[in-house]
């Protein structure tokens, strides 16, 4: 009996040493600074970039097979129907062209005017070149366009307009606030299936689609069927940024889930890709009647074209830092004073906490002084704090989830009133300049 305690002590120490050694090995294996880890992460990011830009997750069956958007783009003169969609028309509804995907002869033709930007046949050729941002064509062996699908980039990328308005180098992660999603869906000659799903007539559906306007999309409409807000305005939200999300736990305006959850939600339920998706919060016939009827709470496909791509997609999106505003776009001296206000008197940093400029906390509508309509459509019943990095890219269409505040001064005045801040006119101006600098 005398030797038992020393023996137990020795065994305990030996076990502790083994655990320490094993943990050390584990740490070595996942050391983020190691060349192997960095190489693996870089490869994952590169894969995610391709997925973000070009992967449709098999959604061609919806956009072409059901809605016939490929035929609408082609037009009657090119084997489709209607007038077709010329490059000029495509640019007018917010689609963008990747200038770096254009061969030299095409660039020369556009500049000289020998390539007709009013001809739908030109649009088809641009799609074949993978030059239309967010639109991916499927070609046969002869190079003929069989169908089209959409990618993440359609809503969450734009271009720098370096070649011409709407034509330039890609800006991945920037919200395309010019994109008129409703107008694009309305190109279909087969809107009845969507109308039936929403339990409305086709005329009503097309009216609602026309109300969305540029830069807005009604994602939750296809869950709860609510097309209008109680105040009579359309229930569509602004397309959010997909940059600056590293460290952000909730990536939607009302905190549905993290970035991987939302990528899966959008790929399966909004883009209509072919993957597996489960969220039994949608298994609610009262709150989400459309989702319940269509069993969107448990979607299964074989093969699953979405799930395996989510880690790479997340890695790429998390690699996209919030862009810095262009030089001369704000007054630096005023912004400096505004920063001090942001951190103190204006109380902005209470929720928009540096360095994330967000707090990963859900807030009630009462806390932020607005109605709870959109919050109550989500499973959380609250609003998340939107990160403010790269705010200058989101000025078009207004601020907040639905663009209810047209300009920054409206946001500042709202909080000045709601929180009784008693900011002076000059302090408000300084605060606006700081927000422009983020």
Coordinates of C-alpha atoms in Angstrom, one line a residue:
X1 CA 0.0 0.0 0.0
X2 CA 2.9 2.3 0.7
X3 CA 4.1 2.1 -2.9
X4 CA 0.7 2.9 -4.5
X5 CA 0.8 6.7 -4.1
X6 CA 4.3 7.1 -5.6
X7 CA 3.3 4.8 -8.5
X8 CA 0.1 6.8 -9.1
X9 CA 2.1 10.0 -9.1
X10 CA 4.6 8.6 -11.6
X11 CA 1.9 7.4 -13.9
X12 CA 0.1 10.8 -13.7
X13 CA 3.4 12.6 -14.5
X14 CA 4.1 10.2 -17.4
X15 CA 0.6 10.7 -18.8
X16 CA 1.0 14.5 -18.6
X17 CA 4.3 14.3 -20.4
X18 CA 2.7 12.2 -23.2
X19 CA -0.2 14.6 -23.5
X20 CA 2.2 17.6 -23.6
X21 CA 4.3 15.9 -26.3
X22 CA 1.2 15.0 -28.4
X23 CA -0.3 18.5 -28.1
X24 CA 3.1 19.9 -29.1
X25 CA 3.0 17.6 -32.2
X26 CA -0.6 18.7 -32.9
X27 CA 0.4 22.3 -32.7
X28 CA 3.3 21.7 -35.0
X29 CA 1.0 20.0 -37.5
X30 CA -1.4 23.0 -37.6
X31 CA 1.1 25.8 -37.2
X32 CA -0.3 28.6 -39.2
X33 CA 3.1 30.0 -40.0
X34 CA 4.4 26.7 -41.5
X35 CA 5.0 26.7 -45.2
X36 CA 2.8 23.6 -45.6
X37 CA -0.1 25.3 -43.8
X38 CA 0.3 28.5 -45.8
X39 CA 0.5 26.6 -49.1
X40 CA -2.6 24.6 -48.2
X41 CA -4.5 27.7 -47.3
X42 CA -3.4 29.5 -50.4
X43 CA -4.6 26.6 -52.5
X44 CA -7.9 26.6 -50.7
X45 CA -8.3 30.3 -51.3
X46 CA -7.5 29.9 -55.0
X47 CA -10.1 27.1 -55.3
X48 CA -12.6 29.4 -53.6
X49 CA -11.9 32.2 -56.0
X50 CA -12.8 29.9 -58.9
X51 CA -15.9 28.7 -57.2
X52 CA -17.0 32.2 -56.3
X53 CA -16.5 33.5 -59.8
X54 CA -17.5 30.5 -62.0
X55 CA -19.4 27.8 -60.1
X56 CA -23.1 27.5 -60.7
X57 CA -23.6 24.5 -58.4
X58 CA -25.8 23.1 -61.2
X59 CA -28.3 25.9 -61.2
X60 CA -28.6 25.9 -65.0
X61 CA -31.6 23.6 -64.7
X62 CA -33.4 26.4 -63.0
X63 CA -32.2 29.5 -64.8
X64 CA -32.2 27.9 -68.3
X65 CA -34.3 24.7 -67.9
X66 CA -37.2 26.3 -66.1
X67 CA -36.9 30.1 -66.6
X68 CA -35.4 29.9 -70.1
X69 CA -33.1 32.9 -69.3
X70 CA -30.6 31.7 -71.9
X71 CA -33.3 31.9 -74.6
X72 CA -34.4 35.3 -73.4
X73 CA -30.8 36.5 -73.7
X74 CA -30.4 35.0 -77.2
X75 CA -33.5 36.5 -78.6
X76 CA -35.6 35.3 -81.5
X77 CA -32.9 36.0 -84.1
X78 CA -30.5 33.6 -82.3
X79 CA -32.8 30.7 -81.5
X80 CA -34.5 32.2 -78.4
X81 CA -37.5 34.4 -78.0
X82 CA -38.2 38.1 -77.8
X83 CA -35.8 40.9 -78.6
X84 CA -32.9 39.4 -76.8
X85 CA -30.4 41.0 -74.4
X86 CA -27.7 43.1 -76.0
X87 CA -24.6 44.1 -74.1
X88 CA -26.0 47.6 -73.8
X89 CA -29.2 46.2 -72.3
X90 CA -27.2 43.9 -70.0
X91 CA -25.2 46.8 -68.7
X92 CA -28.4 48.9 -68.2
X93 CA -29.7 46.2 -65.8
X94 CA -26.5 46.2 -63.8
X95 CA -24.6 43.2 -65.3
X96 CA -20.9 43.8 -65.5
X97 CA -18.2 42.8 -68.0
X98 CA -14.7 41.5 -66.9
X99 CA -12.3 43.5 -69.2
X100 CA -9.5 41.1 -68.3
X101 CA -11.4 38.2 -70.0
X102 CA -11.6 40.0 -73.3
X103 CA -9.2 39.0 -76.0
X104 CA -7.2 41.8 -77.7
X105 CA -9.3 41.6 -80.9
X106 CA -12.5 42.0 -78.9
X107 CA -11.1 45.0 -77.0
X108 CA -10.1 46.5 -80.3
X109 CA -13.5 45.8 -81.8
X110 CA -15.3 47.5 -78.9
X111 CA -13.1 50.5 -79.1
X112 CA -13.5 50.8 -82.9
X113 CA -17.2 50.1 -82.9
X114 CA -16.9 47.1 -85.2
X115 CA -18.4 44.9 -82.4
X116 CA -22.0 45.8 -82.0
X117 CA -23.0 46.3 -78.4
X118 CA -26.6 46.5 -79.3
X119 CA -26.7 43.0 -80.7
X120 CA -27.7 40.1 -78.5
X121 CA -25.4 37.8 -80.4
X122 CA -22.5 39.8 -78.9
X123 CA -23.8 39.0 -75.4
X124 CA -23.7 35.3 -76.3
X125 CA -20.1 35.6 -77.3
X126 CA -19.2 37.5 -74.1
X127 CA -20.9 34.7 -72.1
X128 CA -18.8 32.1 -74.0
X129 CA -15.7 34.1 -73.0
X130 CA -16.7 34.0 -69.3
X131 CA -16.6 37.8 -69.5
X132 CA -20.1 38.5 -68.1
X133 CA -19.5 38.7 -64.3
X134 CA -21.6 36.1 -62.5
X135 CA -23.1 34.5 -65.6
X136 CA -21.6 31.1 -66.6
X137 CA -22.4 29.4 -69.9
X138 CA -22.4 25.7 -70.7
X139 CA -21.0 25.0 -74.1
X140 CA -21.2 21.9 -76.3
X141 CA -18.1 20.4 -78.1
X142 CA -18.6 22.8 -80.9
X143 CA -18.6 25.9 -78.7
X144 CA -22.3 26.5 -78.9
X145 CA -24.1 27.8 -75.9
X146 CA -26.4 25.2 -74.3
X147 CA -27.5 26.9 -71.1
X148 CA -26.5 29.5 -68.6
X149 CA -26.4 29.6 -64.8
X150 CA -25.4 32.2 -62.2
X151 CA -22.6 32.3 -59.7
X152 CA -21.9 34.1 -56.4
X153 CA -20.2 36.9 -58.3
X154 CA -23.5 37.9 -60.0
X155 CA -24.6 39.7 -56.8
X156 CA -21.3 40.1 -54.9
X157 CA -18.9 41.4 -57.5
X158 CA -18.7 44.5 -59.6
X159 CA -16.0 46.1 -61.8
X160 CA -13.8 49.2 -61.5
X161 CA -15.1 50.7 -64.8
X162 CA -11.6 51.1 -66.0
X163 CA -12.5 50.3 -69.6
X164 CA -15.9 51.8 -69.7
X165 CA -19.0 52.1 -67.4
X166 CA -19.8 48.6 -66.4
X167 CA -16.6 47.2 -68.0
X168 CA -13.4 46.8 -66.1
X169 CA -11.4 44.7 -63.7
X170 CA -13.3 42.5 -61.2
X171 CA -13.9 43.8 -57.7
X172 CA -14.9 40.6 -55.8
X173 CA -16.9 40.9 -52.7
X174 CA -18.2 44.4 -53.6
X175 CA -22.0 44.4 -53.7
X176 CA -23.4 45.0 -57.1
X177 CA -25.8 47.8 -56.2
X178 CA -26.6 48.3 -60.0
X179 CA -27.9 44.8 -60.5
X180 CA -31.6 44.6 -61.1
X181 CA -32.3 41.0 -60.1
X182 CA -36.1 41.5 -60.5
X183 CA -35.7 42.7 -64.1
X184 CA -33.5 39.8 -65.0
X185 CA -35.9 37.2 -63.5
X186 CA -38.7 39.0 -65.4
X187 CA -37.0 38.1 -68.7
X188 CA -38.5 34.6 -68.4
X189 CA -41.4 33.5 -70.5
X190 CA -42.2 30.9 -67.9
X191 CA -42.9 32.8 -64.6
X192 CA -45.9 30.7 -63.7
X193 CA -44.0 28.1 -61.7
X194 CA -42.6 30.8 -59.4
X195 CA -46.1 32.5 -59.2
X196 CA -47.6 29.1 -58.2
X197 CA -45.0 28.5 -55.5
X198 CA -45.8 31.9 -54.0
X199 CA -49.6 31.5 -54.5
X200 CA -50.0 34.6 -56.6
X201 CA -50.9 35.2 -60.2
X202 CA -48.2 36.0 -62.7
X203 CA -49.1 39.6 -63.1
X204 CA -48.7 40.1 -59.3
X205 CA -45.4 38.4 -59.4
X206 CA -44.0 40.5 -62.2
X207 CA -45.2 43.7 -60.4
X208 CA -43.3 42.7 -57.3
X209 CA -40.2 41.9 -59.3
X210 CA -40.4 45.3 -60.9
X211 CA -40.6 47.0 -57.5
X212 CA -37.3 45.5 -56.2
X213 CA -35.1 47.9 -58.2
X214 CA -31.3 48.0 -58.6
X215 CA -29.2 46.4 -55.9
X216 CA -32.0 44.7 -54.0
X217 CA -33.2 41.1 -53.6
X218 CA -36.0 39.5 -51.5
X219 CA -34.4 36.3 -50.3
X220 CA -36.9 35.6 -47.5
X221 CA -39.8 36.1 -49.9
X222 CA -39.2 32.5 -51.0
X223 CA -39.5 31.3 -47.4
X224 CA -42.4 33.2 -46.0
X225 CA -44.2 34.7 -49.1
X226 CA -44.2 38.3 -47.7
X227 CA -43.7 40.6 -50.7
X228 CA -44.6 43.9 -49.0
X229 CA -43.8 45.6 -45.7
X230 CA -46.6 46.8 -43.4
X231 CA -45.9 50.4 -44.6
X232 CA -46.7 49.3 -48.2
X233 CA -43.1 49.4 -49.4
X234 CA -41.5 46.3 -51.1
X235 CA -39.9 43.9 -48.7
X236 CA -36.5 43.6 -50.5
X237 CA -33.1 44.1 -49.0
X238 CA -29.9 45.6 -50.3
X239 CA -27.3 43.2 -51.6
X240 CA -24.6 43.0 -48.9
X241 CA -20.8 43.1 -49.2
X242 CA -18.9 39.8 -49.2
X243 CA -15.6 41.3 -48.1
X244 CA -14.4 42.1 -44.6
X245 CA -16.2 39.2 -43.0
X246 CA -13.2 37.5 -41.3
X247 CA -14.1 37.4 -37.7
X248 CA -17.8 38.2 -38.3
X249 CA -19.9 35.4 -36.9
X250 CA -23.2 36.3 -38.4
X251 CA -23.1 37.3 -42.0
X252 CA -26.7 38.4 -42.7
X253 CA -28.7 41.5 -41.7
X254 CA -30.7 39.5 -39.2
X255 CA -28.2 36.8 -38.1
X256 CA -29.5 33.7 -39.8
X257 CA -26.1 32.0 -39.5
X258 CA -22.4 32.1 -40.2
X259 CA -20.9 32.5 -43.7
X260 CA -20.9 28.8 -44.5
X261 CA -24.5 28.4 -43.5
X262 CA -25.5 31.4 -45.6
X263 CA -23.5 30.3 -48.6
X264 CA -25.3 26.9 -48.5
X265 CA -28.7 28.6 -48.0
X266 CA -28.1 30.9 -51.0
X267 CA -26.5 28.2 -53.3
X268 CA -29.4 25.8 -52.7
X269 CA -32.5 27.9 -52.0
X270 CA -31.9 31.1 -53.9
X271 CA -29.5 30.2 -56.8
X272 CA -31.3 26.8 -57.0
X273 CA -28.1 24.8 -57.1
X274 CA -28.1 21.1 -56.5
X275 CA -26.7 20.4 -53.1
X276 CA -27.7 19.3 -49.6
X277 CA -29.1 21.8 -47.1
X278 CA -30.8 21.3 -43.8
X279 CA -32.3 23.9 -41.4
X280 CA -35.3 22.6 -39.5
X281 CA -36.1 26.2 -38.4
X282 CA -37.7 26.4 -41.8
X283 CA -40.0 23.5 -41.0
X284 CA -42.6 25.9 -39.7
X285 CA -45.9 26.1 -41.7
X286 CA -46.9 29.4 -39.9
X287 CA -43.7 31.4 -40.1
X288 CA -42.3 29.9 -43.3
X289 CA -45.2 28.5 -45.3
X290 CA -43.4 28.5 -48.7
X291 CA -40.3 26.8 -47.3
X292 CA -42.5 24.3 -45.4
X293 CA -44.6 23.4 -48.5
X294 CA -41.5 23.0 -50.7
X295 CA -39.5 21.2 -48.0
X296 CA -36.7 23.7 -48.2
X297 CA -35.8 22.7 -44.6
X298 CA -34.3 19.4 -45.9
X299 CA -33.0 19.6 -49.5
X300 CA -31.0 16.6 -50.8
X301 CA -29.4 16.0 -54.1
X302 CA -27.2 13.2 -55.5
X303 CA -24.5 14.2 -56.3
X304 CA -24.3 17.1 -53.9
X305 CA -22.7 19.9 -55.9
X306 CA -22.5 22.4 -53.0
X307 CA -21.3 21.1 -49.7
X308 CA -17.7 20.1 -50.6
X309 CA -17.1 23.5 -52.0
X310 CA -18.1 25.5 -48.9
X311 CA -14.8 25.4 -47.1
X312 CA -12.9 26.9 -50.1
X313 CA -15.6 29.4 -50.7
X314 CA -15.4 30.5 -47.1
X315 CA -11.6 30.8 -47.3
X316 CA -11.8 33.0 -50.4
X317 CA -14.4 35.3 -48.9
X318 CA -12.4 35.6 -45.7
X319 CA -9.4 36.5 -47.7
X320 CA -11.2 39.6 -49.1
X321 CA -10.3 42.6 -46.9
X322 CA -12.6 45.6 -46.9
X323 CA -11.3 48.1 -49.5
X324 CA -10.0 51.5 -48.6
X325 CA -11.8 54.6 -49.9
X326 CA -10.1 56.4 -52.7
X327 CA -7.8 59.3 -51.9
X328 CA -9.6 62.6 -51.8
X329 CA -13.0 61.1 -51.1
X330 CA -13.1 62.4 -47.6
X331 CA -11.7 65.3 -45.5
X332 CA -8.9 63.8 -43.3
X333 CA -8.9 66.5 -40.7
X334 CA -12.7 66.3 -40.2
X335 CA -12.5 62.4 -40.2
X336 CA -9.9 62.6 -37.4
X337 CA -12.3 64.6 -35.3
X338 CA -15.1 62.3 -36.3
X339 CA -13.2 59.2 -35.2
X340 CA -12.9 60.7 -31.7
X341 CA -16.7 61.2 -31.7
X342 CA -17.3 57.7 -33.0
X343 CA -15.4 56.3 -30.1
X344 CA -16.9 58.5 -27.4
X345 CA -19.8 61.0 -27.6
X346 CA -21.6 59.4 -30.6
X347 CA -21.4 55.9 -29.0
X348 CA -21.0 54.3 -32.4
X349 CA -18.2 52.0 -31.1
X350 CA -20.5 50.5 -28.5
X351 CA -21.8 48.2 -31.3
X352 CA -19.3 49.0 -34.2
X353 CA -16.4 48.0 -32.0
X354 CA -12.9 48.2 -33.6
X355 CA -11.1 46.5 -35.3
X356 CA -14.1 44.5 -36.7
X357 CA -16.3 47.6 -36.5
X358 CA -19.0 45.1 -35.4
X359 CA -19.7 43.3 -32.1
X360 CA -21.1 39.9 -33.2
X361 CA -24.1 40.6 -31.0
X362 CA -27.8 40.5 -32.0
X363 CA -29.9 43.6 -31.2
X364 CA -33.6 44.2 -30.8
X365 CA -35.3 46.6 -33.1
X366 CA -36.0 48.8 -30.1
X367 CA -32.3 49.1 -29.3
X368 CA -31.6 50.6 -32.8
X369 CA -34.8 52.5 -33.1
X370 CA -36.4 50.9 -36.1
X371 CA -39.3 48.5 -36.8
X372 CA -38.9 44.8 -36.3
X373 CA -40.5 43.6 -39.5
X374 CA -37.4 42.2 -41.1
X375 CA -36.0 40.9 -37.8
X376 CA -39.1 38.9 -37.1
X377 CA -38.9 37.2 -40.5
X378 CA -35.6 35.6 -39.3
X379 CA -35.2 32.8 -36.8
X380 CA -33.4 35.2 -34.4
X381 CA -36.0 38.0 -34.2
X382 CA -33.2 40.5 -34.1
X383 CA -30.7 42.5 -36.2
X384 CA -27.0 42.0 -36.2
X385 CA -24.4 44.8 -36.3
X386 CA -23.2 45.3 -39.8
X387 CA -19.4 45.8 -40.1
X388 CA -18.6 49.2 -41.5
X389 CA -15.3 48.5 -43.4
X390 CA -15.5 49.6 -47.0
X391 CA -18.6 51.6 -46.3
X392 CA -18.0 53.8 -49.4
X393 CA -18.8 50.8 -51.6
X394 CA -22.3 50.6 -50.2
X395 CA -23.5 54.2 -50.5
X396 CA -25.7 53.4 -53.6
X397 CA -29.2 52.4 -52.6
X398 CA -29.1 53.8 -49.1
X399 CA -28.1 52.4 -45.7
X400 CA -29.5 49.7 -43.4
X401 CA -30.8 46.4 -44.7
X402 CA -33.5 48.0 -46.8
X403 CA -31.9 51.3 -47.7
X404 CA -34.3 53.3 -45.5
X405 CA -31.7 55.9 -44.9
X406 CA -30.8 57.5 -48.2
X407 CA -27.5 59.2 -47.1
X408 CA -25.1 59.1 -44.2
X409 CA -26.5 62.2 -42.6
X410 CA -29.8 60.4 -42.3
X411 CA -28.1 57.7 -40.3
X412 CA -26.3 60.2 -38.1
X413 CA -29.5 62.1 -37.4
X414 CA -31.4 59.0 -36.6
X415 CA -29.0 58.0 -33.9
X416 CA -28.6 61.5 -32.6
X417 CA -32.4 61.5 -32.0
X418 CA -32.8 57.9 -30.9
X419 CA -29.9 58.0 -28.4
X420 CA -30.3 61.7 -27.5
X421 CA -26.6 62.4 -28.3
X422 CA -27.0 66.1 -28.8
X423 CA -24.4 66.3 -31.5
X424 CA -23.8 69.7 -33.0
X425 CA -24.1 70.3 -36.7
X426 CA -20.3 70.4 -37.1
X427 CA -19.9 67.2 -35.0
X428 CA -22.4 65.5 -37.3
X429 CA -20.3 66.6 -40.4
X430 CA -17.1 65.3 -38.8
X431 CA -18.7 62.0 -38.0
X432 CA -19.9 61.6 -41.6
X433 CA -16.4 62.2 -42.9
X434 CA -15.1 59.5 -40.6
X435 CA -17.6 57.1 -41.8
X436 CA -16.5 57.9 -45.4
X437 CA -13.0 57.0 -44.4
X438 CA -13.7 53.5 -43.2

